[in-house]
Amino acid sequence: MRAFLGRLRVWLCVLVPMAWGPAHAAEQVVVQLNWKHQFEFAAFYAAESQGYYKDAGLDVRIVEGGPGINVVKEVVEGRADFGVGTSSLVVDRARGLPVVAVATLLQHSPVALLASRAQGVQSVHDLAGRPVSVDPHTRDEIEAFLLASGLRPPQIQFVEQADWTLTALESGEVAAKAVYLSNEPFLIRGREHQFLLLTPQSAGIDLFGNMLFSSRAALAARPDVVVAFREATLRGLVHALANPQAVTDLILDRYNTQGKSRAHLLFEAAQLRELTRPDIVEAGYMSPGRWRHVVDVYVRQGKLLADFELGDFLFDPQPSTRVPPWLVAALVVSVLGLLVALLVVAKVRGLNRALTVEIRDRTLAEEALQTRETQYRELVENANAVILRLSPEGTVTYFNECAERLFGFSAREIIGRSVIGTIVPAIESGSGRDLGEMIRTILDDPGSGEHNENENMTRDGRRVFVRWSNQAIRRLDGSVAGLLCIGQDVTARRAMEQELAAHRSHLEEQVALRTAELAQAKEAAETANLAKSAFLANTSHEIRTPLNAIIGMTHLLLRSGVSDDQAQRLDKIETAGQHLLEILNAVLDLSKIEAGKLSLERTRVAVNGVVHNVVSMLHDRAVAKALVISEEVQQGLAPLLGDPTRLQQALLNFGSNAVKFTGQGGRVCFRTRVMEDTPTDQLVRFEVEDTGIGIPADKLGQIFSAFEQADSSTTREYGGTGLGLAITRKLAQLMGGSAGVSSEPGVGSTFWFTARLAKGDYMPITGLLPDPDAAESIIGERFAGLRVLVVEDDEINREIAVEMLAETGLLIDTAEDGQVAVERVREADYALILMDMQMPRMDGLQATLQIRALPGQADTPIVAMTANAFAEDRARCFEVGMNDFIPKPVEPGLLLRVVLKWLERRASGV
Ligand code: ADP
C-alpha cells in the first residue's frame, strides 16, 4: 500500500510541473535568505542555474539577508514566499506566527561557540558569568546549549554580536562568540590550538540547520508551488553538494557579495556536506523524532509548553490531499480484497500440499513399519536362540520356534501356562535358586538384566542346560510388563567341560604321582651321592693312614743309612707314595665339597702372599724347564679375610698345570686384580697365563669337569688326575666366585678364578717358625728330659712319631687309644700331648675333653695329629680344647716346629 502511494506521489510530482509547464506562465516565487550570499545557500543557486526551478514552472528570486533583516517577518507578512530560518521557527509558531517548516537544508545545525584559550577558557563551564556574543539567529540555540551544559540563567551573559570577525574574541572583549562551523573555523586554520570549539551536540543538543519555511497563507494559496519549489530546491541541494567546485565557481561568478575566497567557499562546502550527509539521509527529510527532540530542547528552556503539538507546523511533502479520498478508499479496499483472496488461495494450496505430503509420509511409514515388523518377526522366529516372554507371574506369553525345537513344546501348547513345571523344574537344580525368586529380583529392580545358566526340562523329561539372559520389559509409564528371556542351549558345551574337567583332574593326579616319583628318585640320587662322597672320604682317609706309614717308614729308612741302590728304591717308593697321596687328597677334597662337608677358614689372607707362595713352590720345577715366571699383582689391597690354604690350593692347581703344559723356555705369569670393591668385600681375580700348548676350543667346555683331560694322551705324557681344575672351580664357587679359561692351541692359555673375600682386620702372625733342623736342636738344648705323650692307635704311625722325636732328648710315652691316654695323664705330668683323632674305644676328641677335666690339665698343650686335615676338622679339635693341629701324613719338620712352639709357650706361660 505504502509502495503504491509512493509511486502515485511520483506520478503526481511529474504530472504537476508538466501542468504548469509550457501551458502556464511561470509562478513568481521570492525566497528570503537569512544571511549574505555564501555556499550555505548553494541549493538555491544550483536549482536556479541548473534550470530546476524553470522546469518546475517557477520564476525564483533569491533575496540576500544580512544584519537587520528578520526573515520570519518577511515571510509572515507576505513579502517573501519562502525563507531560510532555524529550528527556532517552532518557537515562533508557538508564539502564534503562522510559519510552516517545509524542509531542512542541513540535518544538523552549524551553530557553535568559539572560545579563546588565551581567555583561560578550558571548557563550557568556564563561560559562567562571562560575556558571550550571540546574534538573533544563534541566540536560542546557544542558550539551550549553555543551560544543557549545567549553567544557570544568571551565569549566562549574552552580548549582542556586532560583527562576524574574531576581533572581539581576540581582544578579550568576549569570552566566546557564536560561530558557524562552516565559516569561522576557516579563519583560524593553522592556529586551532589557541581556540576552543564548543558544539551544542556535545551537550546533547542536536537541532536542525537551515530550515526552509513558508507561511500558512502561502501554502493555502499555492500548495503546488510549495511542493514544486521544495522539490526543485532539494534537487539543487543535492547537485551543489555533489559538485562543490562548479557551484563555488557559480558563487564566485554571480553571488560573492562577501568577497569570500574560493578556498573559503570550498571549506564551507565540505563542512556543510558533513552536516547534511545527503548520501545517508534523504535531502530535506525532517524526522518527526528529531523534531520532538527540538521541541524538548525548547520546553526545557521554557520557550515551549510541554504539551506543544507540532500539528501542521510540519509541511507534509506527500501530497496525499491531492488524491481524492474515495479513490484512496477504493484502492485500499480493492487491494485488501485482492490480498485476502490471494491469502486464501495460498492457504488452501498450502494445506493441500501439506496434506498430500503427510499422506505420502504416512503411507511410507506404514510400509516401513510393516517391513520392519516382518523382519523382526523373521529374526525372532528364525533366531538360533531360544526367545520367550513371561508375564510378571511367570506365565509364558511368547515362545519362538527355536524354543519349540529345544523344549519339544509347541507355542500354542505352552503359551498361557507357567514356566515353572513346564520347562523349569519346580526347584532349579543348576543354580539352586527358585526361578520365581529370580523373576522377582529382576522385577524388583527393573533396570537389571540377569544372566544365569541352569538346567531346564524338555517335554519328554530330558534335561538340557541353557544359558539365559533375562531382561525386564517395561511399559511407557515404567511399570513392568513382563520378562524377556533369551537362551542358548549349552548342553553340549557343559558335557565337554565336564569331560575336560575329568581329564584335567586325571592329568593332575598323574603329574602329582610323577612329581612324587621324581622327588623320590632325586632324594635317592642325593642320598646315593652323599653315600658315595662319604664312602670316598672314608676310603681316602683309610688309605691315608697306611700311606702315612709307608711314607714315614721310607723316610726313616732313608735316614737310617741304606745302600745307594736301596736309597734309590726307597726314593721311588716315596715318590709313588707322594703321588698317591696327592690323588687321595684331591679325591677327598672333591668328595667333601660335593657332600657339602667342606668349610672354609676365615682368617687373614695376604692375596699377593698367596701368589708369592705358589711361585716359590713352583720355582724348582720352573727352573728345571728354564721357564720365566713373573708376578703382576695389584698393589694396595684392603686387609682381607678368607681361607689362604684353599686359595693357595686353587692357584697352585693352575700354576702346576701352567708349568706342566709349557715347554722349555716358555713364560708363566701370575696376576691378581680387584674386580669389584664394595664396603664389605672385594672380588679378587687370580690369573695364570702361560705360553704352553694351549687347549682346543672343543675341549674348553669339559676340562673343568672331574677326571677330564683335554687329550687322552695327556696322562701318558704329562701325568695328572684330571681333578685339579674341577677342584679349583668348586673352591672358587665356594668362595663366591667362578673360574674359567681362554686358550689358543700352540699359543698358550689363561686360567682364572675369582674369590669374594670379606674386608676385615686379621690376627697378626705369632712368631715365625724356625727351620726344622734348628727346631730339633733347640728342643734338645732347652727342653730335653720333658715328657711328651704320643696317642696313636696305629702301631706303625706311633713308632714313626716316636722316631721323629727321638733325637730331641724328650721323653716319649705312648698310648694306643684315648682311654689309655687319659690314664697316662692321670699318672704322669706331660709337657705336651700329640693326639690322634680316630681311635678305637675312645677317640681323640673324647680323650681331650676328659683330660681337660682333670686337675691341672687345663693348659697342657694338646696337638692333634689327624688325616682329617681341613678347616672343619680343626674347628672340632679346637672346640674340645686342643691347641694346635698337624695334618697326616706327618711331615717331620712341621712336627718338630710345632712341638717347639708349644713347649716354648708352656715355658713362657703364655
Ligand atoms: P690334570 O692336570 O691333573 O690332568 P686338571 O684338571 O688340572 O687335571 O687339568 C685337566 C686338563 O686340562 C689337563 O689334563 C689338560 O689337558 C688341560 N689343561 C689344564 N691346564 C692346562 C694348561 N695350562 N695348558 C694346557 N692344557 C691344560
Coordinates of C-alpha atoms and ligand atoms in Angstrom, one line a residue, residues 653-654 657-662 690 692-695 703-705 708-711 714 719-726 743 749 751, ligand 1:
N653 CA 96.4 -76.2 40.6
F654 CA 96.6 -73.6 37.8
N657 CA 99.3 -77.0 35.1
A658 CA 100.9 -74.0 33.5
V659 CA 104.4 -75.2 34.4
K660 CA 103.5 -78.7 33.3
F661 CA 102.0 -77.8 30.0
T662 CA 104.5 -75.1 29.0
D690 CA 101.2 -69.4 30.1
G692 CA 102.1 -73.5 26.7
I693 CA 100.5 -76.0 24.4
G694 CA 97.0 -74.4 24.7
I695 CA 93.7 -76.2 24.6
I703 CA 88.3 -79.7 31.2
F704 CA 86.7 -78.2 34.4
S705 CA 84.8 -81.5 34.9
E708 CA 88.5 -84.8 32.3
Q709 CA 91.7 -84.1 30.3
A710 CA 92.0 -82.3 27.1
D711 CA 93.7 -85.2 25.4
T714 CA 97.9 -86.3 28.5
G719 CA 100.6 -87.4 34.2
G720 CA 97.8 -85.8 36.3
T721 CA 94.5 -86.9 37.6
G722 CA 92.1 -84.6 35.8
L723 CA 90.8 -83.4 39.1
G724 CA 92.8 -80.1 39.7
L725 CA 90.6 -77.8 37.6
A726 CA 87.4 -79.3 38.9
S743 CA 93.2 -70.6 25.3
S749 CA 96.2 -70.4 28.0
F751 CA 93.2 -69.7 33.5
Ligands
ADP1 P1 95.4 -82.8 35.3 O1 96.2 -81.6 35.0 O2 95.7 -83.4 36.6 O3 95.2 -83.7 34.2 P2 93.4 -80.8 35.6 O4 92.0 -80.9 36.0 O5 94.3 -79.9 36.3 O6 94.0 -82.3 35.6 O7 93.5 -80.5 34.1 C1 92.6 -81.1 33.2 C2 93.2 -81.0 31.8 O8 93.1 -79.6 31.3 C3 94.6 -81.3 31.7 O9 94.8 -82.8 31.6 C4 95.0 -80.7 30.4 O10 94.6 -81.4 29.3 C5 94.2 -79.4 30.4 N1 95.0 -78.3 31.0 C6 94.9 -77.8 32.2 N2 95.8 -76.7 32.3 C7 96.4 -76.5 31.1 C8 97.3 -75.6 30.6 N3 97.9 -74.6 31.3 N4 97.7 -75.7 29.3 C9 97.2 -76.7 28.5 N5 96.3 -77.6 29.0 C10 95.9 -77.5 30.3

